[in-house]
Amino acid sequence: MSVLIESRGAVCQQCGRTGTRLFGDHVQELKDGGATLDPANVKLVCGSCHTKKTIKARAARTAQRHTR
């Protein structure tokens, strides 16, 4: 992840926040078939943005299971 921070900067790619811990968030989640080590599938995000995105993705998966 340090390579991504060096190339993209230590800033949340979602909200622009700096000075906070960053997470390598998979754009397409692994559970949904996202590539594990593909830098194009990783977005650097702060904890708040990571949590929001994860909750939204889980809700979408749950809704999809219930509509089948």
mmCIF file with all atom_site columns, N, CA and C in Angstrom:
data_model
loop_
_atom_site.group_PDB
_atom_site.id
_atom_site.type_symbol
_atom_site.label_atom_id
_atom_site.label_alt_id
_atom_site.label_comp_id
_atom_site.label_asym_id
_atom_site.label_entity_id
_atom_site.label_seq_id
_atom_site.pdbx_PDB_ins_code
_atom_site.Cartn_x
_atom_site.Cartn_y
_atom_site.Cartn_z
_atom_site.occupancy
_atom_site.B_iso_or_equiv
_atom_site.pdbx_formal_charge
_atom_site.auth_seq_id
_atom_site.auth_comp_id
_atom_site.auth_asym_id
_atom_site.auth_atom_id
_atom_site.pdbx_PDB_model_num
ATOM 1   N N  . MET A 1 1  ? 0.823   -1.187  0.000   1.00 0.00 ? 1  MET A N  1
ATOM 2   C CA . MET A 1 1  ? 0.000   0.000   0.000   1.00 0.00 ? 1  MET A CA 1
ATOM 3   C C  . MET A 1 1  ? 0.869   1.253   0.000   1.00 0.00 ? 1  MET A C  1
ATOM 4   N N  . SER A 1 2  ? 2.063   1.161   0.541   1.00 0.00 ? 2  SER A N  1
ATOM 5   C CA . SER A 1 2  ? 2.933   2.343   0.573   1.00 0.00 ? 2  SER A CA 1
ATOM 6   C C  . SER A 1 2  ? 3.250   2.840   -0.836  1.00 0.00 ? 2  SER A C  1
ATOM 7   N N  . VAL A 1 3  ? 3.308   1.935   -1.806  1.00 0.00 ? 3  VAL A N  1
ATOM 8   C CA . VAL A 1 3  ? 3.551   2.333   -3.193  1.00 0.00 ? 3  VAL A CA 1
ATOM 9   C C  . VAL A 1 3  ? 2.377   3.163   -3.706  1.00 0.00 ? 3  VAL A C  1
ATOM 10  N N  . LEU A 1 4  ? 1.157   2.763   -3.343  1.00 0.00 ? 4  LEU A N  1
ATOM 11  C CA . LEU A 1 4  ? -0.024  3.521   -3.765  1.00 0.00 ? 4  LEU A CA 1
ATOM 12  C C  . LEU A 1 4  ? -0.046  4.903   -3.117  1.00 0.00 ? 4  LEU A C  1
ATOM 13  N N  . ILE A 1 5  ? 0.327   4.973   -1.844  1.00 0.00 ? 5  ILE A N  1
ATOM 14  C CA . ILE A 1 5  ? 0.356   6.267   -1.151  1.00 0.00 ? 5  ILE A CA 1
ATOM 15  C C  . ILE A 1 5  ? 1.409   7.175   -1.783  1.00 0.00 ? 5  ILE A C  1
ATOM 16  N N  . GLU A 1 6  ? 2.565   6.601   -2.122  1.00 0.00 ? 6  GLU A N  1
ATOM 17  C CA . GLU A 1 6  ? 3.624   7.390   -2.765  1.00 0.00 ? 6  GLU A CA 1
ATOM 18  C C  . GLU A 1 6  ? 3.160   7.939   -4.112  1.00 0.00 ? 6  GLU A C  1
ATOM 19  N N  . SER A 1 7  ? 2.447   7.123   -4.881  1.00 0.00 ? 7  SER A N  1
ATOM 20  C CA . SER A 1 7  ? 2.046   7.567   -6.219  1.00 0.00 ? 7  SER A CA 1
ATOM 21  C C  . SER A 1 7  ? 0.788   8.434   -6.216  1.00 0.00 ? 7  SER A C  1
ATOM 22  N N  . ARG A 1 8  ? -0.128  8.186   -5.251  1.00 0.00 ? 8  ARG A N  1
ATOM 23  C CA . ARG A 1 8  ? -1.404  8.906   -5.243  1.00 0.00 ? 8  ARG A CA 1
ATOM 24  C C  . ARG A 1 8  ? -1.481  10.004  -4.182  1.00 0.00 ? 8  ARG A C  1
ATOM 25  N N  . GLY A 1 9  ? -0.578  9.944   -3.218  1.00 0.00 ? 9  GLY A N  1
ATOM 26  C CA . GLY A 1 9  ? -0.602  10.911  -2.124  1.00 0.00 ? 9  GLY A CA 1
ATOM 27  C C  . GLY A 1 9  ? -1.391  10.369  -0.937  1.00 0.00 ? 9  GLY A C  1
ATOM 28  N N  . ALA A 1 10 ? -1.109  10.913  0.241   1.00 0.00 ? 10 ALA A N  1
ATOM 29  C CA . ALA A 1 10 ? -1.758  10.457  1.480   1.00 0.00 ? 10 ALA A CA 1
ATOM 30  C C  . ALA A 1 10 ? -3.068  11.206  1.693   1.00 0.00 ? 10 ALA A C  1
ATOM 31  N N  . VAL A 1 11 ? -3.988  10.978  0.776   1.00 0.00 ? 11 VAL A N  1
ATOM 32  C CA . VAL A 1 11 ? -5.277  11.670  0.808   1.00 0.00 ? 11 VAL A CA 1
ATOM 33  C C  . VAL A 1 11 ? -6.384  10.671  0.473   1.00 0.00 ? 11 VAL A C  1
ATOM 34  N N  . CYS A 1 12 ? -7.514  10.795  1.130   1.00 0.00 ? 12 CYS A N  1
ATOM 35  C CA . CYS A 1 12 ? -8.666  9.946   0.833   1.00 0.00 ? 12 CYS A CA 1
ATOM 36  C C  . CYS A 1 12 ? -9.140  10.270  -0.580  1.00 0.00 ? 12 CYS A C  1
ATOM 37  N N  . GLN A 1 13 ? -9.217  9.268   -1.420  1.00 0.00 ? 13 GLN A N  1
ATOM 38  C CA . GLN A 1 13 ? -9.616  9.471   -2.808  1.00 0.00 ? 13 GLN A CA 1
ATOM 39  C C  . GLN A 1 13 ? -11.125 9.649   -2.954  1.00 0.00 ? 13 GLN A C  1
ATOM 40  N N  . GLN A 1 14 ? -11.848 9.515   -1.859  1.00 0.00 ? 14 GLN A N  1
ATOM 41  C CA . GLN A 1 14 ? -13.296 9.710   -1.890  1.00 0.00 ? 14 GLN A CA 1
ATOM 42  C C  . GLN A 1 14 ? -13.671 11.125  -1.443  1.00 0.00 ? 14 GLN A C  1
ATOM 43  N N  . CYS A 1 15 ? -13.172 11.537  -0.268  1.00 0.00 ? 15 CYS A N  1
ATOM 44  C CA . CYS A 1 15 ? -13.605 12.820  0.307   1.00 0.00 ? 15 CYS A CA 1
ATOM 45  C C  . CYS A 1 15 ? -12.493 13.874  0.369   1.00 0.00 ? 15 CYS A C  1
ATOM 46  N N  . GLY A 1 16 ? -11.244 13.466  0.108   1.00 0.00 ? 16 GLY A N  1
ATOM 47  C CA . GLY A 1 16 ? -10.136 14.411  0.115   1.00 0.00 ? 16 GLY A CA 1
ATOM 48  C C  . GLY A 1 16 ? -9.487  14.638  1.473   1.00 0.00 ? 16 GLY A C  1
ATOM 49  N N  . ARG A 1 17 ? -9.927  13.908  2.471   1.00 0.00 ? 17 ARG A N  1
ATOM 50  C CA . ARG A 1 17 ? -9.395  14.063  3.830   1.00 0.00 ? 17 ARG A CA 1
ATOM 51  C C  . ARG A 1 17 ? -7.922  13.677  3.887   1.00 0.00 ? 17 ARG A C  1
ATOM 52  N N  . THR A 1 18 ? -7.142  14.412  4.688   1.00 0.00 ? 18 THR A N  1
ATOM 53  C CA . THR A 1 18 ? -5.726  14.118  4.886   1.00 0.00 ? 18 THR A CA 1
ATOM 54  C C  . THR A 1 18 ? -5.457  13.975  6.379   1.00 0.00 ? 18 THR A C  1
ATOM 55  N N  . GLY A 1 19 ? -4.272  13.500  6.709   1.00 0.00 ? 19 GLY A N  1
ATOM 56  C CA . GLY A 1 19 ? -3.880  13.387  8.111   1.00 0.00 ? 19 GLY A CA 1
ATOM 57  C C  . GLY A 1 19 ? -4.621  12.302  8.861   1.00 0.00 ? 19 GLY A C  1
ATOM 58  N N  . THR A 1 20 ? -5.099  11.304  8.166   1.00 0.00 ? 20 THR A N  1
ATOM 59  C CA . THR A 1 20 ? -5.833  10.213  8.791   1.00 0.00 ? 20 THR A CA 1
ATOM 60  C C  . THR A 1 20 ? -5.341  8.884   8.237   1.00 0.00 ? 20 THR A C  1
ATOM 61  N N  . ARG A 1 21 ? -5.665  7.826   8.933   1.00 0.00 ? 21 ARG A N  1
ATOM 62  C CA . ARG A 1 21 ? -5.302  6.492   8.467   1.00 0.00 ? 21 ARG A CA 1
ATOM 63  C C  . ARG A 1 21 ? -6.056  6.194   7.172   1.00 0.00 ? 21 ARG A C  1
ATOM 64  N N  . LEU A 1 22 ? -5.360  5.616   6.210   1.00 0.00 ? 22 LEU A N  1
ATOM 65  C CA . LEU A 1 22 ? -5.973  5.256   4.942   1.00 0.00 ? 22 LEU A CA 1
ATOM 66  C C  . LEU A 1 22 ? -6.062  3.744   4.796   1.00 0.00 ? 22 LEU A C  1
ATOM 67  N N  . PHE A 1 23 ? -7.100  3.315   4.130   1.00 0.00 ? 23 PHE A N  1
ATOM 68  C CA . PHE A 1 23 ? -7.328  1.901   3.870   1.00 0.00 ? 23 PHE A CA 1
ATOM 69  C C  . PHE A 1 23 ? -7.292  1.681   2.365   1.00 0.00 ? 23 PHE A C  1
ATOM 70  N N  . GLY A 1 24 ? -6.747  0.555   1.956   1.00 0.00 ? 24 GLY A N  1
ATOM 71  C CA . GLY A 1 24 ? -6.799  0.163   0.551   1.00 0.00 ? 24 GLY A CA 1
ATOM 72  C C  . GLY A 1 24 ? -8.132  -0.537  0.331   1.00 0.00 ? 24 GLY A C  1
ATOM 73  N N  . ASP A 1 25 ? -9.081  0.171   -0.258  1.00 0.00 ? 25 ASP A N  1
ATOM 74  C CA . ASP A 1 25 ? -10.423 -0.365  -0.450  1.00 0.00 ? 25 ASP A CA 1
ATOM 75  C C  . ASP A 1 25 ? -10.578 -0.887  -1.867  1.00 0.00 ? 25 ASP A C  1
ATOM 76  N N  . HIS A 1 26 ? -11.064 -2.105  -1.989  1.00 0.00 ? 26 HIS A N  1
ATOM 77  C CA . HIS A 1 26 ? -11.286 -2.675  -3.316  1.00 0.00 ? 26 HIS A CA 1
ATOM 78  C C  . HIS A 1 26 ? -12.503 -2.019  -3.955  1.00 0.00 ? 26 HIS A C  1
ATOM 79  N N  . VAL A 1 27 ? -12.322 -1.439  -5.111  1.00 0.00 ? 27 VAL A N  1
ATOM 80  C CA . VAL A 1 27 ? -13.403 -0.779  -5.840  1.00 0.00 ? 27 VAL A CA 1
ATOM 81  C C  . VAL A 1 27 ? -14.511 -1.799  -6.093  1.00 0.00 ? 27 VAL A C  1
ATOM 82  N N  . GLN A 1 28 ? -14.143 -2.932  -6.680  1.00 0.00 ? 28 GLN A N  1
ATOM 83  C CA . GLN A 1 28 ? -15.071 -4.051  -6.786  1.00 0.00 ? 28 GLN A CA 1
ATOM 84  C C  . GLN A 1 28 ? -14.655 -5.017  -5.683  1.00 0.00 ? 28 GLN A C  1
ATOM 85  N N  . GLU A 1 29 ? -15.521 -5.211  -4.708  1.00 0.00 ? 29 GLU A N  1
ATOM 86  C CA . GLU A 1 29 ? -15.174 -6.020  -3.546  1.00 0.00 ? 29 GLU A CA 1
ATOM 87  C C  . GLU A 1 29 ? -14.781 -7.432  -3.941  1.00 0.00 ? 29 GLU A C  1
ATOM 88  N N  . LEU A 1 30 ? -13.898 -8.024  -3.147  1.00 0.00 ? 30 LEU A N  1
ATOM 89  C CA . LEU A 1 30 ? -13.427 -9.373  -3.426  1.00 0.00 ? 30 LEU A CA 1
ATOM 90  C C  . LEU A 1 30 ? -14.585 -10.355 -3.477  1.00 0.00 ? 30 LEU A C  1
ATOM 91  N N  . LYS A 1 31 ? -15.566 -10.197 -2.594  1.00 0.00 ? 31 LYS A N  1
ATOM 92  C CA . LYS A 1 31 ? -16.738 -11.081 -2.572  1.00 0.00 ? 31 LYS A CA 1
ATOM 93  C C  . LYS A 1 31 ? -17.553 -10.968 -3.853  1.00 0.00 ? 31 LYS A C  1
ATOM 94  N N  . ASP A 1 32 ? -17.369 -9.875  -4.565  1.00 0.00 ? 32 ASP A N  1
ATOM 95  C CA . ASP A 1 32 ? -18.094 -9.658  -5.812  1.00 0.00 ? 32 ASP A CA 1
ATOM 96  C C  . ASP A 1 32 ? -17.210 -9.908  -7.033  1.00 0.00 ? 32 ASP A C  1
ATOM 97  N N  . GLY A 1 33 ? -16.052 -10.545 -6.811  1.00 0.00 ? 33 GLY A N  1
ATOM 98  C CA . GLY A 1 33 ? -15.168 -10.906 -7.918  1.00 0.00 ? 33 GLY A CA 1
ATOM 99  C C  . GLY A 1 33 ? -14.056 -9.924  -8.229  1.00 0.00 ? 33 GLY A C  1
ATOM 100 N N  . GLY A 1 34 ? -13.826 -8.957  -7.346  1.00 0.00 ? 34 GLY A N  1
ATOM 101 C CA . GLY A 1 34 ? -12.760 -7.981  -7.566  1.00 0.00 ? 34 GLY A CA 1
ATOM 102 C C  . GLY A 1 34 ? -11.374 -8.600  -7.490  1.00 0.00 ? 34 GLY A C  1
ATOM 103 N N  . ALA A 1 35 ? -10.444 -8.027  -8.228  1.00 0.00 ? 35 ALA A N  1
ATOM 104 C CA . ALA A 1 35 ? -9.062  -8.506  -8.255  1.00 0.00 ? 35 ALA A CA 1
ATOM 105 C C  . ALA A 1 35 ? -8.335  -8.088  -6.981  1.00 0.00 ? 35 ALA A C  1
ATOM 106 N N  . THR A 1 36 ? -7.677  -9.037  -6.347  1.00 0.00 ? 36 THR A N  1
ATOM 107 C CA . THR A 1 36 ? -7.005  -8.809  -5.066  1.00 0.00 ? 36 THR A CA 1
ATOM 108 C C  . THR A 1 36 ? -5.863  -7.805  -5.153  1.00 0.00 ? 36 THR A C  1
ATOM 109 N N  . LEU A 1 37 ? -4.953  -8.004  -6.075  1.00 0.00 ? 37 LEU A N  1
ATOM 110 C CA . LEU A 1 37 ? -3.716  -7.213  -6.106  1.00 0.00 ? 37 LEU A CA 1
ATOM 111 C C  . LEU A 1 37 ? -3.634  -6.219  -7.252  1.00 0.00 ? 37 LEU A C  1
ATOM 112 N N  . ASP A 1 38 ? -4.716  -5.971  -7.939  1.00 0.00 ? 38 ASP A N  1
ATOM 113 C CA . ASP A 1 38 ? -4.719  -5.036  -9.059  1.00 0.00 ? 38 ASP A CA 1
ATOM 114 C C  . ASP A 1 38 ? -4.834  -3.603  -8.529  1.00 0.00 ? 38 ASP A C  1
ATOM 115 N N  . PRO A 1 39 ? -3.799  -2.769  -8.702  1.00 0.00 ? 39 PRO A N  1
ATOM 116 C CA . PRO A 1 39 ? -3.857  -1.397  -8.207  1.00 0.00 ? 39 PRO A CA 1
ATOM 117 C C  . PRO A 1 39 ? -5.051  -0.610  -8.761  1.00 0.00 ? 39 PRO A C  1
ATOM 118 N N  . ALA A 1 40 ? -5.518  -0.982  -9.950  1.00 0.00 ? 40 ALA A N  1
ATOM 119 C CA . ALA A 1 40 ? -6.673  -0.298  -10.537 1.00 0.00 ? 40 ALA A CA 1
ATOM 120 C C  . ALA A 1 40 ? -7.957  -0.635  -9.779  1.00 0.00 ? 40 ALA A C  1
ATOM 121 N N  . ASN A 1 41 ? -7.928  -1.693  -8.970  1.00 0.00 ? 41 ASN A N  1
ATOM 122 C CA . ASN A 1 41 ? -9.100  -2.084  -8.190  1.00 0.00 ? 41 ASN A CA 1
ATOM 123 C C  . ASN A 1 41 ? -8.982  -1.619  -6.738  1.00 0.00 ? 41 ASN A C  1
ATOM 124 N N  . VAL A 1 42 ? -8.006  -0.766  -6.459  1.00 0.00 ? 42 VAL A N  1
ATOM 125 C CA . VAL A 1 42 ? -7.809  -0.285  -5.087  1.00 0.00 ? 42 VAL A CA 1
ATOM 126 C C  . VAL A 1 42 ? -7.907  1.232   -5.050  1.00 0.00 ? 42 VAL A C  1
ATOM 127 N N  . LYS A 1 43 ? -8.689  1.711   -4.106  1.00 0.00 ? 43 LYS A N  1
ATOM 128 C CA . LYS A 1 43 ? -8.870  3.148   -3.881  1.00 0.00 ? 43 LYS A CA 1
ATOM 129 C C  . LYS A 1 43 ? -8.418  3.413   -2.447  1.00 0.00 ? 43 LYS A C  1
ATOM 130 N N  . LEU A 1 44 ? -7.630  4.456   -2.226  1.00 0.00 ? 44 LEU A N  1
ATOM 131 C CA . LEU A 1 44 ? -7.202  4.816   -0.878  1.00 0.00 ? 44 LEU A CA 1
ATOM 132 C C  . LEU A 1 44 ? -8.288  5.669   -0.239  1.00 0.00 ? 44 LEU A C  1
ATOM 133 N N  . VAL A 1 45 ? -8.861  5.173   0.859   1.00 0.00 ? 45 VAL A N  1
ATOM 134 C CA . VAL A 1 45 ? -9.960  5.895   1.510   1.00 0.00 ? 45 VAL A CA 1
ATOM 135 C C  . VAL A 1 45 ? -9.757  5.947   3.020   1.00 0.00 ? 45 VAL A C  1
ATOM 136 N N  . CYS A 1 46 ? -10.335 6.976   3.642   1.00 0.00 ? 46 CYS A N  1
ATOM 137 C CA . CYS A 1 46 ? -10.286 7.103   5.097   1.00 0.00 ? 46 CYS A CA 1
ATOM 138 C C  . CYS A 1 46 ? -11.270 6.103   5.717   1.00 0.00 ? 46 CYS A C  1
ATOM 139 N N  . GLY A 1 47 ? -11.202 5.938   7.004   1.00 0.00 ? 47 GLY A N  1
ATOM 140 C CA . GLY A 1 47 ? -12.063 4.980   7.696   1.00 0.00 ? 47 GLY A CA 1
ATOM 141 C C  . GLY A 1 47 ? -13.538 5.265   7.513   1.00 0.00 ? 47 GLY A C  1
ATOM 142 N N  . SER A 1 48 ? -13.928 6.534   7.551   1.00 0.00 ? 48 SER A N  1
ATOM 143 C CA . SER A 1 48 ? -15.338 6.898   7.392   1.00 0.00 ? 48 SER A CA 1
ATOM 144 C C  . SER A 1 48 ? -15.860 6.504   6.022   1.00 0.00 ? 48 SER A C  1
ATOM 145 N N  . CYS A 1 49 ? -15.107 6.826   4.990   1.00 0.00 ? 49 CYS A N  1
ATOM 146 C CA . CYS A 1 49 ? -15.538 6.493   3.624   1.00 0.00 ? 49 CYS A CA 1
ATOM 147 C C  . CYS A 1 49 ? -15.539 4.983   3.411   1.00 0.00 ? 49 CYS A C  1
ATOM 148 N N  . HIS A 1 50 ? -14.561 4.292   3.996   1.00 0.00 ? 50 HIS A N  1
ATOM 149 C CA . HIS A 1 50 ? -14.497 2.831   3.863   1.00 0.00 ? 50 HIS A CA 1
ATOM 150 C C  . HIS A 1 50 ? -15.726 2.190   4.502   1.00 0.00 ? 50 HIS A C  1
ATOM 151 N N  . THR A 1 51 ? -16.084 2.639   5.680   1.00 0.00 ? 51 THR A N  1
ATOM 152 C CA . THR A 1 51 ? -17.248 2.086   6.379   1.00 0.00 ? 51 THR A CA 1
ATOM 153 C C  . THR A 1 51 ? -18.527 2.328   5.583   1.00 0.00 ? 51 THR A C  1
ATOM 154 N N  . LYS A 1 52 ? -18.714 3.536   5.093   1.00 0.00 ? 52 LYS A N  1
ATOM 155 C CA . LYS A 1 52 ? -19.917 3.862   4.313   1.00 0.00 ? 52 LYS A CA 1
ATOM 156 C C  . LYS A 1 52 ? -20.032 2.973   3.079   1.00 0.00 ? 52 LYS A C  1
ATOM 157 N N  . LYS A 1 53 ? -18.926 2.806   2.370   1.00 0.00 ? 53 LYS A N  1
ATOM 158 C CA . LYS A 1 53 ? -18.934 2.009   1.141   1.00 0.00 ? 53 LYS A CA 1
ATOM 159 C C  . LYS A 1 53 ? -19.212 0.542   1.454   1.00 0.00 ? 53 LYS A C  1
ATOM 160 N N  . THR A 1 54 ? -18.604 0.025   2.516   1.00 0.00 ? 54 THR A N  1
ATOM 161 C CA . THR A 1 54 ? -18.789 -1.370  2.889   1.00 0.00 ? 54 THR A CA 1
ATOM 162 C C  . THR A 1 54 ? -20.239 -1.646  3.281   1.00 0.00 ? 54 THR A C  1
ATOM 163 N N  . ILE A 1 55 ? -20.834 -0.760  4.062   1.00 0.00 ? 55 ILE A N  1
ATOM 164 C CA . ILE A 1 55 ? -22.233 -0.923  4.464   1.00 0.00 ? 55 ILE A CA 1
ATOM 165 C C  . ILE A 1 55 ? -23.141 -0.928  3.233   1.00 0.00 ? 55 ILE A C  1
ATOM 166 N N  . LYS A 1 56 ? -22.883 -0.020  2.318   1.00 0.00 ? 56 LYS A N  1
ATOM 167 C CA . LYS A 1 56 ? -23.701 0.073   1.106   1.00 0.00 ? 56 LYS A CA 1
ATOM 168 C C  . LYS A 1 56 ? -23.567 -1.199  0.261   1.00 0.00 ? 56 LYS A C  1
ATOM 169 N N  . ALA A 1 57 ? -22.353 -1.712  0.116   1.00 0.00 ? 57 ALA A N  1
ATOM 170 C CA . ALA A 1 57 ? -22.121 -2.922  -0.682  1.00 0.00 ? 57 ALA A CA 1
ATOM 171 C C  . ALA A 1 57 ? -22.780 -4.132  -0.037  1.00 0.00 ? 57 ALA A C  1
ATOM 172 N N  . ARG A 1 58 ? -22.689 -4.249  1.284   1.00 0.00 ? 58 ARG A N  1
ATOM 173 C CA . ARG A 1 58 ? -23.329 -5.372  1.982   1.00 0.00 ? 58 ARG A CA 1
ATOM 174 C C  . ARG A 1 58 ? -24.840 -5.319  1.836   1.00 0.00 ? 58 ARG A C  1
ATOM 175 N N  . ALA A 1 59 ? -25.399 -4.128  1.956   1.00 0.00 ? 59 ALA A N  1
ATOM 176 C CA . ALA A 1 59 ? -26.852 -3.969  1.807   1.00 0.00 ? 59 ALA A CA 1
ATOM 177 C C  . ALA A 1 59 ? -27.290 -4.364  0.398   1.00 0.00 ? 59 ALA A C  1
ATOM 178 N N  . ALA A 1 60 ? -26.517 -3.983  -0.607  1.00 0.00 ? 60 ALA A N  1
ATOM 179 C CA . ALA A 1 60 ? -26.850 -4.332  -1.989  1.00 0.00 ? 60 ALA A CA 1
ATOM 180 C C  . ALA A 1 60 ? -26.800 -5.838  -2.197  1.00 0.00 ? 60 ALA A C  1
ATOM 181 N N  . ARG A 1 61 ? -25.774 -6.501  -1.636  1.00 0.00 ? 61 ARG A N  1
ATOM 182 C CA . ARG A 1 61 ? -25.679 -7.963  -1.746  1.00 0.00 ? 61 ARG A CA 1
ATOM 183 C C  . ARG A 1 61 ? -26.852 -8.637  -1.058  1.00 0.00 ? 61 ARG A C  1
ATOM 184 N N  . THR A 1 62 ? -27.228 -8.146  0.128   1.00 0.00 ? 62 THR A N  1
ATOM 185 C CA . THR A 1 62 ? -28.347 -8.716  0.879   1.00 0.00 ? 62 THR A CA 1
ATOM 186 C C  . THR A 1 62 ? -29.641 -8.539  0.097   1.00 0.00 ? 62 THR A C  1
ATOM 187 N N  . ALA A 1 63 ? -29.873 -7.359  -0.436  1.00 0.00 ? 63 ALA A N  1
ATOM 188 C CA . ALA A 1 63 ? -31.077 -7.107  -1.214  1.00 0.00 ? 63 ALA A CA 1
ATOM 189 C C  . ALA A 1 63 ? -31.135 -8.000  -2.449  1.00 0.00 ? 63 ALA A C  1
ATOM 190 N N  . GLN A 1 64 ? -29.987 -8.202  -3.065  1.00 0.00 ? 64 GLN A N  1
ATOM 191 C CA . GLN A 1 64 ? -29.919 -9.036  -4.264  1.00 0.00 ? 64 GLN A CA 1
ATOM 192 C C  . GLN A 1 64 ? -30.281 -10.492 -3.925  1.00 0.00 ? 64 GLN A C  1
ATOM 193 N N  . ARG A 1 65 ? -29.823 -10.972 -2.779  1.00 0.00 ? 65 ARG A N  1
ATOM 194 C CA . ARG A 1 65 ? -30.146 -12.348 -2.357  1.00 0.00 ? 65 ARG A CA 1
ATOM 195 C C  . ARG A 1 65 ? -31.639 -12.521 -2.119  1.00 0.00 ? 65 ARG A C  1
ATOM 196 N N  . HIS A 1 66 ? -32.282 -11.473 -1.603  1.00 0.00 ? 66 HIS A N  1
ATOM 197 C CA . HIS A 1 66 ? -33.706 -11.569 -1.266  1.00 0.00 ? 66 HIS A CA 1
ATOM 198 C C  . HIS A 1 66 ? -34.613 -11.387 -2.479  1.00 0.00 ? 66 HIS A C  1
ATOM 199 N N  . THR A 1 67 ? -34.074 -10.932 -3.600  1.00 0.00 ? 67 THR A N  1
ATOM 200 C CA . THR A 1 67 ? -34.918 -10.745 -4.793  1.00 0.00 ? 67 THR A CA 1
ATOM 201 C C  . THR A 1 67 ? -34.833 -11.929 -5.729  1.00 0.00 ? 67 THR A C  1
ATOM 202 N N  . ARG A 1 68 ? -34.047 -12.897 -5.387  1.00 0.00 ? 68 ARG A N  1
ATOM 203 C CA . ARG A 1 68 ? -33.899 -14.091 -6.254  1.00 0.00 ? 68 ARG A CA 1
ATOM 204 C C  . ARG A 1 68 ? -34.993 -15.072 -6.026  1.00 0.00 ? 68 ARG A C  1
#
